[in-house]
């Protein structure tokens, strides 16, 4: 009996041990599975406060703290890439498919809206449908952009060449866009590159010129930097190589934007280039590129004389036309040769005398001449809109801003350069009724060329984004 009990006791002890071991293995397996599920489910979507943690670096003999998320985000991308190889690859593919499916739905919705002539749907948002090519399609497209559009900004690089730009003077729009998309926590920015519709290369051409240009009319240092930057992001991330940069965009208001974009053939030929200098004879392709309005800001603000007011709208306009500017480029010499101080109804100056005010003339003229200089773009076009002086576009190969949605003929006058000798005849032939119609439309279109702080719906920042959104709509990725 004792022997039987001893055997039974030993058997029970062994069974308990084996059961305990099996239970420990089961719990461990369940924990690993749950952890893997958690990684797959949440995919390291850390809040911004966690990404912007301190990273310690060694600068010579001094240790300093640098607030920088690039190293952390790169670790996250590496973890995601490794994890996707094991379990998350279908999830990643699904997210990319969701982006394309969202674009397909947006295309169908916009196409359906384009044939809708019911203006009551958007009359409070777009009160003057005359200035738009298709106001119904624009309204629906804008809503779809607000609903879906996400921009991923590469975090590689250091300010001021990257992640910074001018917010004053003639190239202010370049820095203002970078500031809004990067630092103002706009709803259009995403920190998850797999949810992005487009990818932003946030270098500033204006600052590249300031810090890298050697004063010898050679843009090679700028192109070298951009080429190296694209090599950096294409090595660290898979997104550029996946599309040859077709869903990427750069933004530049400086005249050397087109020259700088030649740093990479795909950047020039395939990517979306958002530029003030939108010259079709220099490779600007309006089917994929975007014209950026050149908006001059003094001290970060519009000149007080150009601010919207009742006195601006009711100010007398004794002059028929006006221009003052230096002689450079092929168009201005023609204008000055025919009209420089030749007609008191159309004051045309090479350089305005110091005792006269430029904006006073714009506010006192019905039409403002906007000839190209060395490059096609000029802040004078937007200044004319602000001063409610009908812009007279005198340019060759200039793709005007937001032509996808705006009918420039409803608020400006486009005159062929060969017709400059007949300028007064052309302007005199415009009836008072048509002039008032043009001026009324100019008041409505002004808000689309304003830089607001913070941005407002349908202003210059948002219409620039919308132009990029339209290019992405036209791009189908497989």
PDB file of N, CA and C in Angstrom, residues 1-57:
ATOM      1  N   UNK A   1       0.835  -1.198   0.000  1.00  0.00           N
ATOM      2  CA  UNK A   1       0.000   0.000   0.000  1.00  0.00           C
ATOM      3  C   UNK A   1       0.868   1.246   0.000  1.00  0.00           C
ATOM      4  N   UNK A   2       1.936   1.249   0.838  1.00  0.00           N
ATOM      5  CA  UNK A   2       2.831   2.392   0.914  1.00  0.00           C
ATOM      6  C   UNK A   2       3.560   2.609  -0.415  1.00  0.00           C
ATOM      7  N   UNK A   3       3.950   1.494  -1.039  1.00  0.00           N
ATOM      8  CA  UNK A   3       4.625   1.615  -2.330  1.00  0.00           C
ATOM      9  C   UNK A   3       3.697   2.258  -3.377  1.00  0.00           C
ATOM     10  N   UNK A   4       2.428   1.838  -3.353  1.00  0.00           N
ATOM     11  CA  UNK A   4       1.459   2.379  -4.304  1.00  0.00           C
ATOM     12  C   UNK A   4       1.275   3.884  -4.080  1.00  0.00           C
ATOM     13  N   UNK A   5       1.203   4.281  -2.797  1.00  0.00           N
ATOM     14  CA  UNK A   5       1.029   5.698  -2.484  1.00  0.00           C
ATOM     15  C   UNK A   5       2.252   6.509  -2.927  1.00  0.00           C
ATOM     16  N   UNK A   6       3.448   5.939  -2.720  1.00  0.00           N
ATOM     17  CA  UNK A   6       4.655   6.662  -3.135  1.00  0.00           C
ATOM     18  C   UNK A   6       4.702   6.857  -4.646  1.00  0.00           C
ATOM     19  N   UNK A   7       4.340   5.797  -5.371  1.00  0.00           N
ATOM     20  CA  UNK A   7       4.307   5.917  -6.849  1.00  0.00           C
ATOM     21  C   UNK A   7       3.277   6.962  -7.284  1.00  0.00           C
ATOM     22  N   UNK A   8       2.117   6.938  -6.626  1.00  0.00           N
ATOM     23  CA  UNK A   8       1.058   7.887  -7.000  1.00  0.00           C
ATOM     24  C   UNK A   8       1.497   9.328  -6.700  1.00  0.00           C
ATOM     25  N   UNK A   9       2.193   9.483  -5.573  1.00  0.00           N
ATOM     26  CA  UNK A   9       2.665  10.824  -5.203  1.00  0.00           C
ATOM     27  C   UNK A   9       3.687  11.339  -6.209  1.00  0.00           C
ATOM     28  N   UNK A  10       4.648  10.447  -6.581  1.00  0.00           N
ATOM     29  CA  UNK A  10       5.645  10.870  -7.570  1.00  0.00           C
ATOM     30  C   UNK A  10       4.991  11.200  -8.909  1.00  0.00           C
ATOM     31  N   UNK A  11       4.009  10.394  -9.299  1.00  0.00           N
ATOM     32  CA  UNK A  11       3.302  10.635 -10.568  1.00  0.00           C
ATOM     33  C   UNK A  11       2.568  11.978 -10.533  1.00  0.00           C
ATOM     34  N   UNK A  12       1.930  12.254  -9.383  1.00  0.00           N
ATOM     35  CA  UNK A  12       1.215  13.528  -9.266  1.00  0.00           C
ATOM     36  C   UNK A  12       2.164  14.720  -9.309  1.00  0.00           C
ATOM     37  N   UNK A  13       3.336  14.572  -8.657  1.00  0.00           N
ATOM     38  CA  UNK A  13       4.316  15.665  -8.642  1.00  0.00           C
ATOM     39  C   UNK A  13       4.832  15.958 -10.053  1.00  0.00           C
ATOM     40  N   UNK A  14       5.138  14.859 -10.780  1.00  0.00           N
ATOM     41  CA  UNK A  14       5.622  15.035 -12.170  1.00  0.00           C
ATOM     42  C   UNK A  14       4.548  15.672 -13.040  1.00  0.00           C
ATOM     43  N   UNK A  15       3.297  15.260 -12.848  1.00  0.00           N
ATOM     44  CA  UNK A  15       2.193  15.820 -13.639  1.00  0.00           C
ATOM     45  C   UNK A  15       2.036  17.315 -13.376  1.00  0.00           C
ATOM     46  N   UNK A  16       2.148  17.676 -12.093  1.00  0.00           N
ATOM     47  CA  UNK A  16       2.020  19.096 -11.738  1.00  0.00           C
ATOM     48  C   UNK A  16       3.142  19.914 -12.372  1.00  0.00           C
ATOM     49  N   UNK A  17       4.370  19.377 -12.336  1.00  0.00           N
ATOM     50  CA  UNK A  17       5.505  20.080 -12.944  1.00  0.00           C
ATOM     51  C   UNK A  17       5.314  20.270 -14.436  1.00  0.00           C
ATOM     52  N   UNK A  18       4.924  19.167 -15.098  1.00  0.00           N
ATOM     53  CA  UNK A  18       4.711  19.268 -16.559  1.00  0.00           C
ATOM     54  C   UNK A  18       3.582  20.242 -16.883  1.00  0.00           C
ATOM     55  N   UNK A  19       2.520  20.176 -16.092  1.00  0.00           N
ATOM     56  CA  UNK A  19       1.407  21.104 -16.317  1.00  0.00           C
ATOM     57  C   UNK A  19       1.827  22.545 -16.116  1.00  0.00           C
ATOM     58  N   UNK A  20       2.670  22.777 -15.103  1.00  0.00           N
ATOM     59  CA  UNK A  20       3.135  24.144 -14.847  1.00  0.00           C
ATOM     60  C   UNK A  20       3.970  24.664 -16.011  1.00  0.00           C
ATOM     61  N   UNK A  21       4.863  23.772 -16.496  1.00  0.00           N
ATOM     62  CA  UNK A  21       5.694  24.168 -17.643  1.00  0.00           C
ATOM     63  C   UNK A  21       4.836  24.487 -18.858  1.00  0.00           C
ATOM     64  N   UNK A  22       3.847  23.643 -19.122  1.00  0.00           N
ATOM     65  CA  UNK A  22       2.947  23.872 -20.264  1.00  0.00           C
ATOM     66  C   UNK A  22       2.186  25.186 -20.101  1.00  0.00           C
ATOM     67  N   UNK A  23       1.745  25.489 -18.874  1.00  0.00           N
ATOM     68  CA  UNK A  23       1.000  26.720 -18.622  1.00  0.00           C
ATOM     69  C   UNK A  23       1.882  27.949 -18.847  1.00  0.00           C
ATOM     70  N   UNK A  24       3.151  27.851 -18.379  1.00  0.00           N
ATOM     71  CA  UNK A  24       4.080  28.965 -18.588  1.00  0.00           C
ATOM     72  C   UNK A  24       4.320  29.208 -20.076  1.00  0.00           C
ATOM     73  N   UNK A  25       4.512  28.124 -20.837  1.00  0.00           N
ATOM     74  CA  UNK A  25       4.707  28.260 -22.291  1.00  0.00           C
ATOM     75  C   UNK A  25       3.487  28.862 -22.969  1.00  0.00           C
ATOM     76  N   UNK A  26       2.300  28.447 -22.534  1.00  0.00           N
ATOM     77  CA  UNK A  26       1.067  28.974 -23.124  1.00  0.00           C
ATOM     78  C   UNK A  26       0.926  30.460 -22.848  1.00  0.00           C
ATOM     79  N   UNK A  27       1.200  30.861 -21.599  1.00  0.00           N
ATOM     80  CA  UNK A  27       1.098  32.279 -21.258  1.00  0.00           C
ATOM     81  C   UNK A  27       2.109  33.103 -22.043  1.00  0.00           C
ATOM     82  N   UNK A  28       3.341  32.564 -22.175  1.00  0.00           N
ATOM     83  CA  UNK A  28       4.374  33.269 -22.936  1.00  0.00           C
ATOM     84  C   UNK A  28       3.967  33.437 -24.385  1.00  0.00           C
ATOM     85  N   UNK A  29       3.420  32.336 -24.967  1.00  0.00           N
ATOM     86  CA  UNK A  29       3.002  32.398 -26.380  1.00  0.00           C
ATOM     87  C   UNK A  29       1.885  33.413 -26.570  1.00  0.00           C
ATOM     88  N   UNK A  30       0.937  33.433 -25.637  1.00  0.00           N
ATOM     89  CA  UNK A  30      -0.182  34.382 -25.727  1.00  0.00           C
ATOM     90  C   UNK A  30       0.326  35.816 -25.595  1.00  0.00           C
ATOM     91  N   UNK A  31       1.313  36.044 -24.713  1.00  0.00           N
ATOM     92  CA  UNK A  31       1.853  37.382 -24.526  1.00  0.00           C
ATOM     93  C   UNK A  31       2.535  37.879 -25.788  1.00  0.00           C
ATOM     94  N   UNK A  32       3.320  36.983 -26.411  1.00  0.00           N
ATOM     95  CA  UNK A  32       4.001  37.366 -27.645  1.00  0.00           C
ATOM     96  C   UNK A  32       2.995  37.670 -28.740  1.00  0.00           C
ATOM     97  N   UNK A  33       1.966  36.834 -28.848  1.00  0.00           N
ATOM     98  CA  UNK A  33       0.948  37.058 -29.876  1.00  0.00           C
ATOM     99  C   UNK A  33       0.225  38.373 -29.635  1.00  0.00           C
ATOM    100  N   UNK A  34      -0.084  38.656 -28.349  1.00  0.00           N
ATOM    101  CA  UNK A  34      -0.773  39.897 -28.044  1.00  0.00           C
ATOM    102  C   UNK A  34       0.111  41.107 -28.350  1.00  0.00           C
ATOM    103  N   UNK A  35       1.411  40.969 -28.057  1.00  0.00           N
ATOM    104  CA  UNK A  35       2.336  42.070 -28.340  1.00  0.00           C
ATOM    105  C   UNK A  35       2.442  42.319 -29.842  1.00  0.00           C
ATOM    106  N   UNK A  36       2.554  41.198 -30.613  1.00  0.00           N
ATOM    107  CA  UNK A  36       2.600  41.334 -32.068  1.00  0.00           C
ATOM    108  C   UNK A  36       1.331  41.978 -32.592  1.00  0.00           C
ATOM    109  N   UNK A  37       0.197  41.586 -32.019  1.00  0.00           N
ATOM    110  CA  UNK A  37      -1.080  42.178 -32.447  1.00  0.00           C
ATOM    111  C   UNK A  37      -1.095  43.677 -32.146  1.00  0.00           C
ATOM    112  N   UNK A  38      -0.543  44.032 -30.971  1.00  0.00           N
ATOM    113  CA  UNK A  38      -0.521  45.442 -30.591  1.00  0.00           C
ATOM    114  C   UNK A  38       0.328  46.246 -31.565  1.00  0.00           C
ATOM    115  N   UNK A  39       1.489  45.695 -31.949  1.00  0.00           N
ATOM    116  CA  UNK A  39       2.335  46.382 -32.911  1.00  0.00           C
ATOM    117  C   UNK A  39       1.611  46.570 -34.236  1.00  0.00           C
ATOM    118  N   UNK A  40       0.944  45.514 -34.655  1.00  0.00           N
ATOM    119  CA  UNK A  40       0.237  45.578 -35.936  1.00  0.00           C
ATOM    120  C   UNK A  40      -0.926  46.540 -35.869  1.00  0.00           C
ATOM    121  N   UNK A  41      -1.600  46.588 -34.707  1.00  0.00           N
ATOM    122  CA  UNK A  41      -2.793  47.407 -34.569  1.00  0.00           C
ATOM    123  C   UNK A  41      -2.462  48.887 -34.481  1.00  0.00           C
ATOM    124  N   UNK A  42      -1.470  49.217 -33.636  1.00  0.00           N
ATOM    125  CA  UNK A  42      -1.192  50.619 -33.374  1.00  0.00           C
ATOM    126  C   UNK A  42      -0.054  51.168 -34.221  1.00  0.00           C
ATOM    127  N   UNK A  43       0.850  50.347 -34.669  1.00  0.00           N
ATOM    128  CA  UNK A  43       1.907  50.697 -35.618  1.00  0.00           C
ATOM    129  C   UNK A  43       2.686  51.941 -35.215  1.00  0.00           C
ATOM    130  N   UNK A  44       2.991  52.024 -33.949  1.00  0.00           N
ATOM    131  CA  UNK A  44       3.865  53.078 -33.443  1.00  0.00           C
ATOM    132  C   UNK A  44       3.360  54.478 -33.797  1.00  0.00           C
ATOM    133  N   UNK A  45       2.066  54.706 -33.659  1.00  0.00           N
ATOM    134  CA  UNK A  45       1.503  56.028 -33.913  1.00  0.00           C
ATOM    135  C   UNK A  45       1.650  56.878 -32.659  1.00  0.00           C
ATOM    136  N   UNK A  46       2.896  57.217 -32.344  1.00  0.00           N
ATOM    137  CA  UNK A  46       3.157  57.986 -31.142  1.00  0.00           C
ATOM    138  C   UNK A  46       2.677  59.420 -31.307  1.00  0.00           C
ATOM    139  N   UNK A  47       2.198  60.041 -30.231  1.00  0.00           N
ATOM    140  CA  UNK A  47       1.839  61.455 -30.321  1.00  0.00           C
ATOM    141  C   UNK A  47       3.061  62.317 -30.555  1.00  0.00           C
ATOM    142  N   UNK A  48       2.821  63.531 -31.024  1.00  0.00           N
ATOM    143  CA  UNK A  48       3.922  64.430 -31.362  1.00  0.00           C
ATOM    144  C   UNK A  48       4.807  64.714 -30.164  1.00  0.00           C
ATOM    145  N   UNK A  49       4.212  64.780 -28.968  1.00  0.00           N
ATOM    146  CA  UNK A  49       5.010  65.075 -27.783  1.00  0.00           C
ATOM    147  C   UNK A  49       6.058  64.008 -27.531  1.00  0.00           C
ATOM    148  N   UNK A  50       5.749  62.753 -27.868  1.00  0.00           N
ATOM    149  CA  UNK A  50       6.724  61.677 -27.687  1.00  0.00           C
ATOM    150  C   UNK A  50       7.786  61.712 -28.773  1.00  0.00           C
ATOM    151  N   UNK A  51       7.392  62.104 -29.996  1.00  0.00           N
ATOM    152  CA  UNK A  51       8.366  62.163 -31.077  1.00  0.00           C
ATOM    153  C   UNK A  51       9.385  63.264 -30.833  1.00  0.00           C
ATOM    154  N   UNK A  52       8.924  64.396 -30.277  1.00  0.00           N
ATOM    155  CA  UNK A  52       9.806  65.536 -30.071  1.00  0.00           C
ATOM    156  C   UNK A  52      10.555  65.419 -28.746  1.00  0.00           C
ATOM    157  N   UNK A  53      11.174  64.282 -28.516  1.00  0.00           N
ATOM    158  CA  UNK A  53      11.893  64.089 -27.273  1.00  0.00           C
ATOM    159  C   UNK A  53      13.347  64.525 -27.443  1.00  0.00           C
ATOM    160  N   UNK A  54      14.046  64.607 -26.341  1.00  0.00           N
ATOM    161  CA  UNK A  54      15.425  65.081 -26.385  1.00  0.00           C
ATOM    162  C   UNK A  54      16.367  64.000 -26.888  1.00  0.00           C
ATOM    163  N   UNK A  55      17.287  64.411 -27.724  1.00  0.00           N
ATOM    164  CA  UNK A  55      18.329  63.521 -28.221  1.00  0.00           C
ATOM    165  C   UNK A  55      19.664  64.161 -27.892  1.00  0.00           C
ATOM    166  N   UNK A  56      20.538  63.431 -27.215  1.00  0.00           N
ATOM    167  CA  UNK A  56      21.817  63.990 -26.794  1.00  0.00           C
ATOM    168  C   UNK A  56      22.864  63.723 -27.853  1.00  0.00           C
ATOM    169  N   UNK A  57      23.561  64.773 -28.216  1.00  0.00           N
ATOM    170  CA  UNK A  57      24.637  64.654 -29.199  1.00  0.00           C
ATOM    171  C   UNK A  57      25.890  65.284 -28.628  1.00  0.00           C
TER     172      UNK A  57
END
